Short mmCIF file of C-alpha atoms in Angstrom, two decimals:
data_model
loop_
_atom_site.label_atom_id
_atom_site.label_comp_id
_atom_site.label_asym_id
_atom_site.label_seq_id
_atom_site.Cartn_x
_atom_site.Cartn_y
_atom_site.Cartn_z
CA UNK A 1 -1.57 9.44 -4.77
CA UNK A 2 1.05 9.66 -1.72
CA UNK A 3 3.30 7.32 -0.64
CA UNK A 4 5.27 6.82 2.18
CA UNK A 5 8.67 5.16 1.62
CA UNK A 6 11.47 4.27 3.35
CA UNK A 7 15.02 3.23 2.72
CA UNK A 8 16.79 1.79 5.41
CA UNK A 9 20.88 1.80 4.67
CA UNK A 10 23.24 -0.25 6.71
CA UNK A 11 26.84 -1.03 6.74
CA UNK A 12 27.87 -4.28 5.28
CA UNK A 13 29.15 -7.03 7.64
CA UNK A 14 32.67 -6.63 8.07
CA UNK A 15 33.07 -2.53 7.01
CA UNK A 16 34.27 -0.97 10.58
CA UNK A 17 31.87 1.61 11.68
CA UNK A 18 33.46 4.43 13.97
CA UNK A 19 30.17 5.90 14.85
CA UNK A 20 28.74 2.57 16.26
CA UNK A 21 32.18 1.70 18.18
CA UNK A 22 31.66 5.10 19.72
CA UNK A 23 27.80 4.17 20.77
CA UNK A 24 28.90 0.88 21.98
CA UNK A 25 32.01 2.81 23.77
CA UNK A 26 29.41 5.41 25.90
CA UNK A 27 26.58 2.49 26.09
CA UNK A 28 29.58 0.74 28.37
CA UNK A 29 30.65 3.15 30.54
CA UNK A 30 27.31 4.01 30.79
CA UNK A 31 26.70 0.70 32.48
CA UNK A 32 25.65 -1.59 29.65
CA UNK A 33 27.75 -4.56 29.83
CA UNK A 34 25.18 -6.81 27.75
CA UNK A 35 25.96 -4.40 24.74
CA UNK A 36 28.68 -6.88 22.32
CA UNK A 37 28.20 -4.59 19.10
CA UNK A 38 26.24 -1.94 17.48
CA UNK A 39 26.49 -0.97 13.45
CA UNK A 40 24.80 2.42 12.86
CA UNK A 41 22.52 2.89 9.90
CA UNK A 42 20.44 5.59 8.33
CA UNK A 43 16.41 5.46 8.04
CA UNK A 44 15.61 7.55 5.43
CA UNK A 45 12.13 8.31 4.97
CA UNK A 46 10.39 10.03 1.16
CA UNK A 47 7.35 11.12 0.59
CA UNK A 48 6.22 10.80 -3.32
CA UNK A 49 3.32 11.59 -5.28
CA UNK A 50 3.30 8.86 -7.95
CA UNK A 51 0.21 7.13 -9.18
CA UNK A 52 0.92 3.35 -8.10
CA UNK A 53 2.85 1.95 -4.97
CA UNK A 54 4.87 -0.29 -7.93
CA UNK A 55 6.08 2.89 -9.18
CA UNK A 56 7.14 4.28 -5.95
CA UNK A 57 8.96 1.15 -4.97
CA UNK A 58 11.07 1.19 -8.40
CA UNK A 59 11.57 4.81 -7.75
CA UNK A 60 12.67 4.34 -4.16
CA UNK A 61 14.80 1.50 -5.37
CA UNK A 62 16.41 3.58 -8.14
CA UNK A 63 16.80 6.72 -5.99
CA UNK A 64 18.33 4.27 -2.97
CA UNK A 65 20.89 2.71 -5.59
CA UNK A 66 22.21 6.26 -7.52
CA UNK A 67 22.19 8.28 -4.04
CA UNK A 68 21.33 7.26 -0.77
CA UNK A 69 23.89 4.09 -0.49
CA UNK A 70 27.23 3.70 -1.18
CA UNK A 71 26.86 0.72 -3.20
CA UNK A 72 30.53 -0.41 -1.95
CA UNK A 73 30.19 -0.50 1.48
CA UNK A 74 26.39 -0.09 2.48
CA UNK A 75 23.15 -2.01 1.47
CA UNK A 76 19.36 -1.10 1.53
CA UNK A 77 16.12 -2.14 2.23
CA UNK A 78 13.13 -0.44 0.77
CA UNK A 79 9.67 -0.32 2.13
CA UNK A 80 6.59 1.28 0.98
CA UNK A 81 2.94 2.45 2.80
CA UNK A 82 0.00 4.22 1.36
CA UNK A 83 0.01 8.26 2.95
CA UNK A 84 -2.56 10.60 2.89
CA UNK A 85 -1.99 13.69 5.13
CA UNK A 86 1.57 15.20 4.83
CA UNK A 87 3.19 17.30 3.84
CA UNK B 1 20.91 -15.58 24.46
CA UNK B 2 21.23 -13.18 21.95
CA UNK B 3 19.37 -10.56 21.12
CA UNK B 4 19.32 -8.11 17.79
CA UNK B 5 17.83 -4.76 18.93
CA UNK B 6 16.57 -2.28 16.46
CA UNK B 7 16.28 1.21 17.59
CA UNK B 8 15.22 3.96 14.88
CA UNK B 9 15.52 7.15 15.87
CA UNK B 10 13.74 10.02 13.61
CA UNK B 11 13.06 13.76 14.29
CA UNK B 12 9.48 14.82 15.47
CA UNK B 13 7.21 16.36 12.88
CA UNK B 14 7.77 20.15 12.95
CA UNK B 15 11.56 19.90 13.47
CA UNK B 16 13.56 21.43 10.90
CA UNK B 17 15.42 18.59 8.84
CA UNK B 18 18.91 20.03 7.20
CA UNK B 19 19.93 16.83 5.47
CA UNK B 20 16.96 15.44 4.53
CA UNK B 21 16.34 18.91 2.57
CA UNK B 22 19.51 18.61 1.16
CA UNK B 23 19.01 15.17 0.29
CA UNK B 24 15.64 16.11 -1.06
CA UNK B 25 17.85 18.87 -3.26
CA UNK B 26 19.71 16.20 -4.72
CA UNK B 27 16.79 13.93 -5.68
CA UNK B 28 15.42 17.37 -7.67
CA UNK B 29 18.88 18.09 -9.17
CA UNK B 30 19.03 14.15 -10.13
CA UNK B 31 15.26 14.11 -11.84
CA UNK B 32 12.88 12.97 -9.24
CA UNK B 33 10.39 15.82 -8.92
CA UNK B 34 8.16 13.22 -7.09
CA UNK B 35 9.51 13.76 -4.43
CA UNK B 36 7.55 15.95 -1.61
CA UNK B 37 9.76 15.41 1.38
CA UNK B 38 12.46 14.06 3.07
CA UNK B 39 13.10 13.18 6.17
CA UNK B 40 16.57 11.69 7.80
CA UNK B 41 16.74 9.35 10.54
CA UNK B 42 19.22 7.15 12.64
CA UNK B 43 18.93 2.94 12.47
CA UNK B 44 20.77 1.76 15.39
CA UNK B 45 21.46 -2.00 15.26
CA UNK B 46 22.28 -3.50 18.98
CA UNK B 47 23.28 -7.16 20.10
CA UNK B 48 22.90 -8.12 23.26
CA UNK B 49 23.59 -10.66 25.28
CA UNK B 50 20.50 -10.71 28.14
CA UNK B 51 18.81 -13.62 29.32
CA UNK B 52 15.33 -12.47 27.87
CA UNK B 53 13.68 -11.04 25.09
CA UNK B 54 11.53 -9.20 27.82
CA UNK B 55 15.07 -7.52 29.26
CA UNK B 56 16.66 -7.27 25.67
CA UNK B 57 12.97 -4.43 24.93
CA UNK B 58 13.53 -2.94 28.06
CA UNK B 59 17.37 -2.05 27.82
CA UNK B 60 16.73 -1.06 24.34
CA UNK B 61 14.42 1.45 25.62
CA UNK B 62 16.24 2.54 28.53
CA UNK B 63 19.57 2.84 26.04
CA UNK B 64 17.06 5.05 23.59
CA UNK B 65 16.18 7.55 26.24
CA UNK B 66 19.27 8.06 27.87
CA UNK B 67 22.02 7.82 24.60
CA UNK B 68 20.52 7.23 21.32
CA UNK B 69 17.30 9.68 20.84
CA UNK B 70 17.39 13.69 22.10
CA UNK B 71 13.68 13.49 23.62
CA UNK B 72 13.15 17.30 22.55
CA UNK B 73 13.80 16.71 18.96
CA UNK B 74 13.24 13.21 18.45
CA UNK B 75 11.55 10.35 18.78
CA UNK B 76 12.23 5.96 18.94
CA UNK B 77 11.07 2.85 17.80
CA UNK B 78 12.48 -0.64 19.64
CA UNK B 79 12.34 -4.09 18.05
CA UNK B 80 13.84 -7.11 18.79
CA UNK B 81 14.86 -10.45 17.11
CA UNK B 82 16.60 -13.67 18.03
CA UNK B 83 20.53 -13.83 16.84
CA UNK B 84 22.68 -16.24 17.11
CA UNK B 85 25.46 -15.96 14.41
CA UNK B 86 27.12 -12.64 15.30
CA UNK B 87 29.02 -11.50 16.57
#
């Protein structure tokens, strides 16, 4: 069976992020005023063949804490979805 | 009012993903041959400080196509929330 998962990785509150002060920095003098901050994150999105969605989830989970986030300075938040057609 | 935008920004089917093969590389190397694909994408946290939660979608949008997404390569989700603690 496929699944669809995704790990979503942001910064922690309180870790500066360059790449979002940059964003913020062309969103003003672009002419966005109402902008007061922006954090950037990743969305990470794996497709698995495993035979239950509780399997992928622990997977994701596992795979999310021993690679995708820096355990440090980022958290993560791991979704799942049934997937048929790709890859 | 304050406003938490979500925009995530992923690459269209057919693009060519570098990282999320190399990623996908690492998840082999590390022992998850359950893994069919990978795919990388951006998660682009926003407050804003706009009257409406009508305005808040639309900016977010507007922000997407002009900064935050490449429309040949790429395409956007917006969401929006309620803040008040931050920043």
């Amino acid at each position: 069976m496929k699944y669809k998962g995704t790990v979503v990785v942001t910064l922690k509150d309180g870790i500066f992020d360059p790449q979002g002060a940059a964003v913020r920095g062309s969103l003003l003098a672009l002419g966005y005023p109402q902008v007061v901050d922006v954090r950037m994150g990743k969305n990470i999105v794996l497709y698995l063949d495993v035979p239950s969605k509780e399997e992928a989830l622990s997977l994701l989970d596992e795979m999310a804490r021993r690679l995708l986030a820096n355990p440090v300075t980022e958290t993560y938040m791991v979704s799942v979805e049934e997937w048929c057609s790709r890859p």
